PDB file of C-alpha atoms in Angstrom:
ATOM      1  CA  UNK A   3      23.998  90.938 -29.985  1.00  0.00           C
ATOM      2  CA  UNK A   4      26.801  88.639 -32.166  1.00  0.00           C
ATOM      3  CA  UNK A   5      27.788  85.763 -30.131  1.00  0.00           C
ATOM      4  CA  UNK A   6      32.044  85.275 -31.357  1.00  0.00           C
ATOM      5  CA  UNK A   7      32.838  82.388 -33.476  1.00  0.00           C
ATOM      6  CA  UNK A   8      35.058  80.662 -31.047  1.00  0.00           C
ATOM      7  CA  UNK A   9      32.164  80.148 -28.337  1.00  0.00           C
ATOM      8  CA  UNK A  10      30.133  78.154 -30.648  1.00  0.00           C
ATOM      9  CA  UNK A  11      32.575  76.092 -31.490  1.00  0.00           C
ATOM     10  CA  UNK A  12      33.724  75.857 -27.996  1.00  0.00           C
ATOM     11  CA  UNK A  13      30.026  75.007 -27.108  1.00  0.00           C
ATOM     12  CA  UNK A  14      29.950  72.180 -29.873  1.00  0.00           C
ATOM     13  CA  UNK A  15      32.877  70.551 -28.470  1.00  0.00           C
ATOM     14  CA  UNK A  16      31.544  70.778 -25.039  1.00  0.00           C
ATOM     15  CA  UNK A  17      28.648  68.853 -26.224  1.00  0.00           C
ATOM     16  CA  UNK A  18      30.252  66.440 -28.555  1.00  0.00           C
ATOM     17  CA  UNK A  19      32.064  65.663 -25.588  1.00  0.00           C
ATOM     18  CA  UNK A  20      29.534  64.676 -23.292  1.00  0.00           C
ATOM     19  CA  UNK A  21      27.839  62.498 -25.877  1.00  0.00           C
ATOM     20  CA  UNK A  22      30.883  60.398 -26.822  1.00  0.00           C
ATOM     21  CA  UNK A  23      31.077  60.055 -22.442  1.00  0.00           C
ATOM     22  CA  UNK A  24      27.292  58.917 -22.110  1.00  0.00           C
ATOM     23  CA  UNK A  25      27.956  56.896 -25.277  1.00  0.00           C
ATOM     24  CA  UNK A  26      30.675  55.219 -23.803  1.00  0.00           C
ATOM     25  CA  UNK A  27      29.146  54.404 -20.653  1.00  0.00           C
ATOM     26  CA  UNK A  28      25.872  53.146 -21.935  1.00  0.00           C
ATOM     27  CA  UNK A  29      28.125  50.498 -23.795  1.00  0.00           C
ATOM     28  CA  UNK A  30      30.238  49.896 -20.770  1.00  0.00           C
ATOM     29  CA  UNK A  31      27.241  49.041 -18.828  1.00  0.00           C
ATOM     30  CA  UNK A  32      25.620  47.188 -21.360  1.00  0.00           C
ATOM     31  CA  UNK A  33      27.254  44.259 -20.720  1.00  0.00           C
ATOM     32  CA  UNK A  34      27.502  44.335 -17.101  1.00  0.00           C
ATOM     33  CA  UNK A  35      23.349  44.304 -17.583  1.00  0.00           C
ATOM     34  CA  UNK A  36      23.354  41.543 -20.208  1.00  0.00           C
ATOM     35  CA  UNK A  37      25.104  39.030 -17.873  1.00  0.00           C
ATOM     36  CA  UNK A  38      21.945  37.149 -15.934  1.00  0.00           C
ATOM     37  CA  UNK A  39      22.969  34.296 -13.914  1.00  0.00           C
ATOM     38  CA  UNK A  40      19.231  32.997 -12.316  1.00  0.00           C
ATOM     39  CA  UNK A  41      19.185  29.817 -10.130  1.00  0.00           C
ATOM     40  CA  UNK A  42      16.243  28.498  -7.657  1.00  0.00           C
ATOM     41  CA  UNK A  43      17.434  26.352  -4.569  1.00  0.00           C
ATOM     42  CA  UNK A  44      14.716  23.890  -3.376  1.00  0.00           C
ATOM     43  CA  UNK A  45      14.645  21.700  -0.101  1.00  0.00           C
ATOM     44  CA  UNK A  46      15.693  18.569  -2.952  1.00  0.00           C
ATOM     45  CA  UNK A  47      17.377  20.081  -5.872  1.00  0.00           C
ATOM     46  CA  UNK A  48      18.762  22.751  -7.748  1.00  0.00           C
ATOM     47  CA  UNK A  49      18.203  24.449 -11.164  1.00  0.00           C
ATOM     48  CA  UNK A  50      19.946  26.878 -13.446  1.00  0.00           C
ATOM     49  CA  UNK A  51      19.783  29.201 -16.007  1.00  0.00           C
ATOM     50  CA  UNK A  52      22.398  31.547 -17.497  1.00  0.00           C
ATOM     51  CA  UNK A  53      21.644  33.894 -20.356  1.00  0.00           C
ATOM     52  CA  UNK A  54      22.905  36.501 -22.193  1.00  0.00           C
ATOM     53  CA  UNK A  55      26.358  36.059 -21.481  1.00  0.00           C
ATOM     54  CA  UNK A  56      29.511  36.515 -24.340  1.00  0.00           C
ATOM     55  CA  UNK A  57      29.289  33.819 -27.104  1.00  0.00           C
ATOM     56  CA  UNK A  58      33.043  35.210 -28.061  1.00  0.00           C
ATOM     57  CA  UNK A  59      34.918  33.400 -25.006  1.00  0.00           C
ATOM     58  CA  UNK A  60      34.647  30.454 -22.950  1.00  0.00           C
ATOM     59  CA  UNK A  61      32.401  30.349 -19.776  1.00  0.00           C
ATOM     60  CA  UNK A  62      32.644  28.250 -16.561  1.00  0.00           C
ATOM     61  CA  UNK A  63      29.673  26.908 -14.257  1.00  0.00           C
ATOM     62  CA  UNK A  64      30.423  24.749 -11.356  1.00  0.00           C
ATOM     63  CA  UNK A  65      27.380  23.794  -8.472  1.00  0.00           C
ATOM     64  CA  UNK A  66      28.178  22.156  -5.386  1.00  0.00           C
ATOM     65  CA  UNK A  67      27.377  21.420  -2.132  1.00  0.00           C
ATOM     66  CA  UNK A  68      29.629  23.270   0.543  1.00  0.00           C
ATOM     67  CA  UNK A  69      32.077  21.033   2.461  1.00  0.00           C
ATOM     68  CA  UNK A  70      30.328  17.875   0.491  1.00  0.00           C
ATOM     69  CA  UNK A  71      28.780  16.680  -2.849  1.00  0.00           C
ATOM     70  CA  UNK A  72      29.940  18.614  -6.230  1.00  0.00           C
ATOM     71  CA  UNK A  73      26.174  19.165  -7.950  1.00  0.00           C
ATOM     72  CA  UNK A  74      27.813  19.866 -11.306  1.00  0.00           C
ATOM     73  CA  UNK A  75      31.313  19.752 -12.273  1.00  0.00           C
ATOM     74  CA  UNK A  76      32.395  22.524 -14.275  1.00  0.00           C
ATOM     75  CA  UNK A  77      31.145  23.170 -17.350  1.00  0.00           C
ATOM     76  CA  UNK A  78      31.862  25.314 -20.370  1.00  0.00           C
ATOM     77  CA  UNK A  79      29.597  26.745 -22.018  1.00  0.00           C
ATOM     78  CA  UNK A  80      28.888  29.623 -24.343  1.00  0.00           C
ATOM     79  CA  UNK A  81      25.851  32.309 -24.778  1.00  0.00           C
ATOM     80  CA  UNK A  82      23.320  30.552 -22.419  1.00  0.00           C
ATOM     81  CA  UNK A  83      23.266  27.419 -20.242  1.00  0.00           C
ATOM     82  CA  UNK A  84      20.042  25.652 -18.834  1.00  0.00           C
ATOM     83  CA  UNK A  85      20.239  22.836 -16.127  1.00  0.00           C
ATOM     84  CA  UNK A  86      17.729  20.130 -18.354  1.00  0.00           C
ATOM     85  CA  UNK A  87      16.830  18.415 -15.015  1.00  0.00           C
ATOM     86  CA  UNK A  88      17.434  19.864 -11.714  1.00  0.00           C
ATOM     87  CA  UNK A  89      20.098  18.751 -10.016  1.00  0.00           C
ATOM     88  CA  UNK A  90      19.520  16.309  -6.630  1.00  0.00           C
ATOM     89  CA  UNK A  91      21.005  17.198  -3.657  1.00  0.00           C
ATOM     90  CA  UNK A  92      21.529  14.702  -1.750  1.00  0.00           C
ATOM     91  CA  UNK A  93      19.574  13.268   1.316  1.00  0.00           C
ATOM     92  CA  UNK A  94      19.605  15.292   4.073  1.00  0.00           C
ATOM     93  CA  UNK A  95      18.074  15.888   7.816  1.00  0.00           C
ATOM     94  CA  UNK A  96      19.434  19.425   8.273  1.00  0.00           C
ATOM     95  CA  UNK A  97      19.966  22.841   6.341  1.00  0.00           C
ATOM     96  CA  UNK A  98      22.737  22.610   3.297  1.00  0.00           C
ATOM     97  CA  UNK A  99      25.016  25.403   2.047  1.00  0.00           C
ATOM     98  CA  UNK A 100      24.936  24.986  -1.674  1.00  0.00           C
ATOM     99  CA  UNK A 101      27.619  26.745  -4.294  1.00  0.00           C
ATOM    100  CA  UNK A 102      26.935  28.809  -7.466  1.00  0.00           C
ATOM    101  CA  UNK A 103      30.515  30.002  -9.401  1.00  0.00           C
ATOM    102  CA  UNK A 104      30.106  31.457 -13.127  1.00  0.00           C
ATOM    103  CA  UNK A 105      33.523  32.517 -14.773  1.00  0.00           C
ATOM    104  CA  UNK A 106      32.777  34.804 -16.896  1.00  0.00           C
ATOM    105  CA  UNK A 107      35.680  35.181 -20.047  1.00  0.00           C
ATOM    106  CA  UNK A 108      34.710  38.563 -21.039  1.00  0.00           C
ATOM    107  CA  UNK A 109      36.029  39.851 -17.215  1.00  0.00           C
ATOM    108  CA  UNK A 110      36.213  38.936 -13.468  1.00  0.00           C
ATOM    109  CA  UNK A 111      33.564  41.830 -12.584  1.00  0.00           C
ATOM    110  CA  UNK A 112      30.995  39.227 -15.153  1.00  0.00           C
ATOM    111  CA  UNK A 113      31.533  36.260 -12.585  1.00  0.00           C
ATOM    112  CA  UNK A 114      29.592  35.362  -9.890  1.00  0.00           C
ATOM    113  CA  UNK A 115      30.435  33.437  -6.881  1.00  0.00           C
ATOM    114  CA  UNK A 116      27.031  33.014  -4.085  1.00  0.00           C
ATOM    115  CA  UNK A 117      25.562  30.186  -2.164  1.00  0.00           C
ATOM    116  CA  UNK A 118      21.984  29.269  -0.994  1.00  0.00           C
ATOM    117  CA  UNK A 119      20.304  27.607   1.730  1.00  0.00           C
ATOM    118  CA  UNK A 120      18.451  24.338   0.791  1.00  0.00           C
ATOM    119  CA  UNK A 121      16.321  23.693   3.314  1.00  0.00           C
ATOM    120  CA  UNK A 122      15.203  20.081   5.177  1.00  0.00           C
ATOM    121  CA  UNK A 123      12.300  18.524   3.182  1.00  0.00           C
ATOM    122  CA  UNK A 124       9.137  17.651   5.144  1.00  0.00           C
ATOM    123  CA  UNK A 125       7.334  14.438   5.000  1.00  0.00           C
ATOM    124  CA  UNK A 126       3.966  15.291   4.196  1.00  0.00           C
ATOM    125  CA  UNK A 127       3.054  11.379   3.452  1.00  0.00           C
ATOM    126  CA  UNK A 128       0.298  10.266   6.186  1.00  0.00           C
ATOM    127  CA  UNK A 129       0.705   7.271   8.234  1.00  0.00           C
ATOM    128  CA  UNK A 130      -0.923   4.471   7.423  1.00  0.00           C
ATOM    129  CA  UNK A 131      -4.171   3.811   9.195  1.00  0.00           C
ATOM    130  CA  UNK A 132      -3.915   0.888  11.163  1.00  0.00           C
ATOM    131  CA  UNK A 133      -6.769  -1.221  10.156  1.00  0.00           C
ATOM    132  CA  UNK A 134      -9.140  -3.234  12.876  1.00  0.00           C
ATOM    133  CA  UNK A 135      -9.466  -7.168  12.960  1.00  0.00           C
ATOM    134  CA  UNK A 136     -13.202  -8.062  12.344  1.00  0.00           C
ATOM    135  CA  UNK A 137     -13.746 -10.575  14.360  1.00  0.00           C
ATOM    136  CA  UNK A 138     -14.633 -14.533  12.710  1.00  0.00           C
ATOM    137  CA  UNK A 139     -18.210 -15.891  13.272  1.00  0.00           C
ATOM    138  CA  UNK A 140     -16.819 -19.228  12.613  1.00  0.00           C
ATOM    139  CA  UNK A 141     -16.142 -21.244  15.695  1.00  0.00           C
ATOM    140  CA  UNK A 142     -12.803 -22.107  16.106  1.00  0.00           C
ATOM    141  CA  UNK A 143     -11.372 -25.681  16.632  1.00  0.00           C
ATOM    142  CA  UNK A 144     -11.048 -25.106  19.777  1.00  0.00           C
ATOM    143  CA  UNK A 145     -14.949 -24.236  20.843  1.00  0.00           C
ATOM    144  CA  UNK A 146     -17.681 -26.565  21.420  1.00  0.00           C
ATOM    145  CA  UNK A 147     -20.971 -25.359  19.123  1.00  0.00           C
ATOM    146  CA  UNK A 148     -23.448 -24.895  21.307  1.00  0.00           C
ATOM    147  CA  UNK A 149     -26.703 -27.459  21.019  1.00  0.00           C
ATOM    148  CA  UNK A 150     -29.551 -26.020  19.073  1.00  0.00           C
ATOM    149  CA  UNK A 151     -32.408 -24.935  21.081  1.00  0.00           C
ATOM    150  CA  UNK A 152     -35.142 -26.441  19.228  1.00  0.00           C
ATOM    151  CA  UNK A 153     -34.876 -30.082  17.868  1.00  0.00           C
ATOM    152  CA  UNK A 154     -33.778 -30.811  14.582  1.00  0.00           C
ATOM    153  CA  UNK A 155     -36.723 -31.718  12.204  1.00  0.00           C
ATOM    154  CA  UNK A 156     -34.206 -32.907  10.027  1.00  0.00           C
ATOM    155  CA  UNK A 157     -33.640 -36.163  12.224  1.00  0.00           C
ATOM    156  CA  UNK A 158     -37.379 -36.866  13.173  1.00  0.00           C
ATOM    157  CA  UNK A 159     -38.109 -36.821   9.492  1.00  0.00           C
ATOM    158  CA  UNK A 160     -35.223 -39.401   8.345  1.00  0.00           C
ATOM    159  CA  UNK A 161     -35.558 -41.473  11.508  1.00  0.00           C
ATOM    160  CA  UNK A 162     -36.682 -45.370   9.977  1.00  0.00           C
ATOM    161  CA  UNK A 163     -40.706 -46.383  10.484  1.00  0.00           C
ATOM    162  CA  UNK A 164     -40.763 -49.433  12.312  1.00  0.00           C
ATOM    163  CA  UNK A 165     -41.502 -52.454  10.497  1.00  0.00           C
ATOM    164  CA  UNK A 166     -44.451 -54.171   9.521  1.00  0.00           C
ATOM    165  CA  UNK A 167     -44.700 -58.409  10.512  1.00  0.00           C
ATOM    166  CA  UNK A 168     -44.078 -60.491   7.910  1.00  0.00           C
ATOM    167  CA  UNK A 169     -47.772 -62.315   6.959  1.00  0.00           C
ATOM    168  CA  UNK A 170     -45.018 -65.737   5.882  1.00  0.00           C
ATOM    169  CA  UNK A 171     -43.470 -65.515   9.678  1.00  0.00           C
ATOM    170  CA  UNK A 172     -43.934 -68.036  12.262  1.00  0.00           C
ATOM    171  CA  UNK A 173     -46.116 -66.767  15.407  1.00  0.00           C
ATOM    172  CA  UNK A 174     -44.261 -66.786  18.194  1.00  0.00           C
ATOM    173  CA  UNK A 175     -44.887 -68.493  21.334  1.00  0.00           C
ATOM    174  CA  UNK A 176     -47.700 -66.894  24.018  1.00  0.00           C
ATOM    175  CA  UNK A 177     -46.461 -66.348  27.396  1.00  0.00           C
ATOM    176  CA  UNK A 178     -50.412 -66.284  28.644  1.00  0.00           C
ATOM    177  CA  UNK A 179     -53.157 -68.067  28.404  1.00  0.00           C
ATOM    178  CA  UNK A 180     -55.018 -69.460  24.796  1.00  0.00           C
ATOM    179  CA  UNK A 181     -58.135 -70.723  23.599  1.00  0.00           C
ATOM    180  CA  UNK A 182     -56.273 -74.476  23.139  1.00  0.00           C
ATOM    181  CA  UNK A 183     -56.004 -74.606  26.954  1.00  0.00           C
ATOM    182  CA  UNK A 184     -59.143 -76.356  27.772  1.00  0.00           C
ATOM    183  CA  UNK A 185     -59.009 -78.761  24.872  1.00  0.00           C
ATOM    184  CA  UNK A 186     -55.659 -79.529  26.687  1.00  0.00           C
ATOM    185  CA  UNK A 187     -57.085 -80.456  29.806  1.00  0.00           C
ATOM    186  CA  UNK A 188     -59.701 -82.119  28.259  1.00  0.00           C
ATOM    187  CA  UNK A 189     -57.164 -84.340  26.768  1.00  0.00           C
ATOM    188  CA  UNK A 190     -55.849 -85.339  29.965  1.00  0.00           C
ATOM    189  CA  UNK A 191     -59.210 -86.297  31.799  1.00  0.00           C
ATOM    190  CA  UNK A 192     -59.816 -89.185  29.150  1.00  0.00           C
ATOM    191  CA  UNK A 193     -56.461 -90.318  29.858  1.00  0.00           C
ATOM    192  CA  UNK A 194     -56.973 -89.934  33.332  1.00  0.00           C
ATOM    193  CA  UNK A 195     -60.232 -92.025  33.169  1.00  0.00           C
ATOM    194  CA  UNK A 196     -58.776 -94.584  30.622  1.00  0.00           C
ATOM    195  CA  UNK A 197     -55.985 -95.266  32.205  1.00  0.00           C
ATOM    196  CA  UNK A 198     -58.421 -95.487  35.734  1.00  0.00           C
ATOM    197  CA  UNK A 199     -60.707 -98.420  33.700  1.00  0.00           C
ATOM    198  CA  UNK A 200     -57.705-100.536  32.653  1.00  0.00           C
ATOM    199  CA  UNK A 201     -56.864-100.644  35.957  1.00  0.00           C
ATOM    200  CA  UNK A 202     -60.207-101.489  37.396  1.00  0.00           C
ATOM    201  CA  UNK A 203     -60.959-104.374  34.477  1.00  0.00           C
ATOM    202  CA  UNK A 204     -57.191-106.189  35.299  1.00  0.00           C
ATOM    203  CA  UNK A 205     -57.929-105.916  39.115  1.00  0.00           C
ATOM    204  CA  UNK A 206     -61.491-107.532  38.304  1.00  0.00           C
ATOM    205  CA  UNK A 207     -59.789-109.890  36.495  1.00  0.00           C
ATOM    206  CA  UNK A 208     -57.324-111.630  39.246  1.00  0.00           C
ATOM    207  CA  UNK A 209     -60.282-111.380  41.205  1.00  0.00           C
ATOM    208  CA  UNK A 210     -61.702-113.899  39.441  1.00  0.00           C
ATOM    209  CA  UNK A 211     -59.290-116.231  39.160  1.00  0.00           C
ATOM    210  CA  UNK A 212     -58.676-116.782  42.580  1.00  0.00           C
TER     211      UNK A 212
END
């Protein structure tokens, strides 16, 4: 069987066709797919990374925070752009909104325009421990230390010895009776008896003259 010459060239053209289509839309769609906007939202900052995008035009980035703060004002930029710190959001006790716009220059369907949530940070830092007063074993100004139970050997030991006489000092007098005592009285029975005699002899004497 002879197939005519105009249906294979109608058949090449058919299939020329469709390859110049899926050739077109493969490059179409390339850089739809190249365009990668990636950003991570935390409860205290904000980070960003754009790649792949057209080094050919200018590109916009611009973070905020909705109905407050502006994160990052906007920025040009080319091929890629990388946040070198992440950005602070600000201090806050409930849920914030925050902003993400690209501008793409190679077309509007390139941009991107979407928001996160960036949630309330929670203190995870323990409370101190309060720590408990040990109480002082010194007495206090106030208190009266309580007397020892047992006597202090330290005072019987430096309490002074009594002295010892002095063999140079004088006796001193005797409130009792002595050995000299008799002599004494001995004494005064000659005096008694002389004094007795002198009296006889003068009486003796007159006697005799009259």
């Amino acid at each position: 069987m002879t197939i005519p010459r105009r249906s294979w060239r109608g058949a090449g053209a058919f299939a020329a066709a469709a390859v110049v289509g899926l050739t077109g839309g493969v490059i179409s769609a390339g850089p739809a797919a190249a365009h990668t906007p990636t950003w991570v939202v935390t409860c205290s900052d904000v980070s960003v990374d754009l790649t792949q995008y057209s080094s050919d035009v200018a590109n916009v980035v611009t973070v905020s925070v909705v109905g407050g703060k502006e994160l990052l004002p906007a920025t040009t930029f080319g091929r890629e752009f990388h946040t070198k710190t992440p950005l602070q959001l600000p201090s806050h006790d409930k849920e914030l909104t925050v902003r993400l716009v690209v501008k793409a220059g190679d077309g509007e369907k390139f941009s991107r325009d979407e928001t996160k949530t960036a949630p309330v940070c929670e203190d995870n830092t323990p409370s101190p421990t309060p720590t408990e007063a040990t109480p002082s074993t010194e007495p206090s100004a106030t208190q009266t230390p309580e007397p020892s139970a047992t006597p202090s050997e330290t005072a019987t030991e430096t309490a002074p010895a009594p002295a010892a006489p002095s063999p140079s000092a004088p006796d001193l007098a005797e409130t009792g009776s002595s050995s000299a005592t008799p002599v004494i009285g001995g004494a005064a029975v000659a005096v008694l008896l002389a004094g007795g005699g002198i009296l006889w002899s003068v009486r003796k004497r007159r006697s005799a003259q009259h």
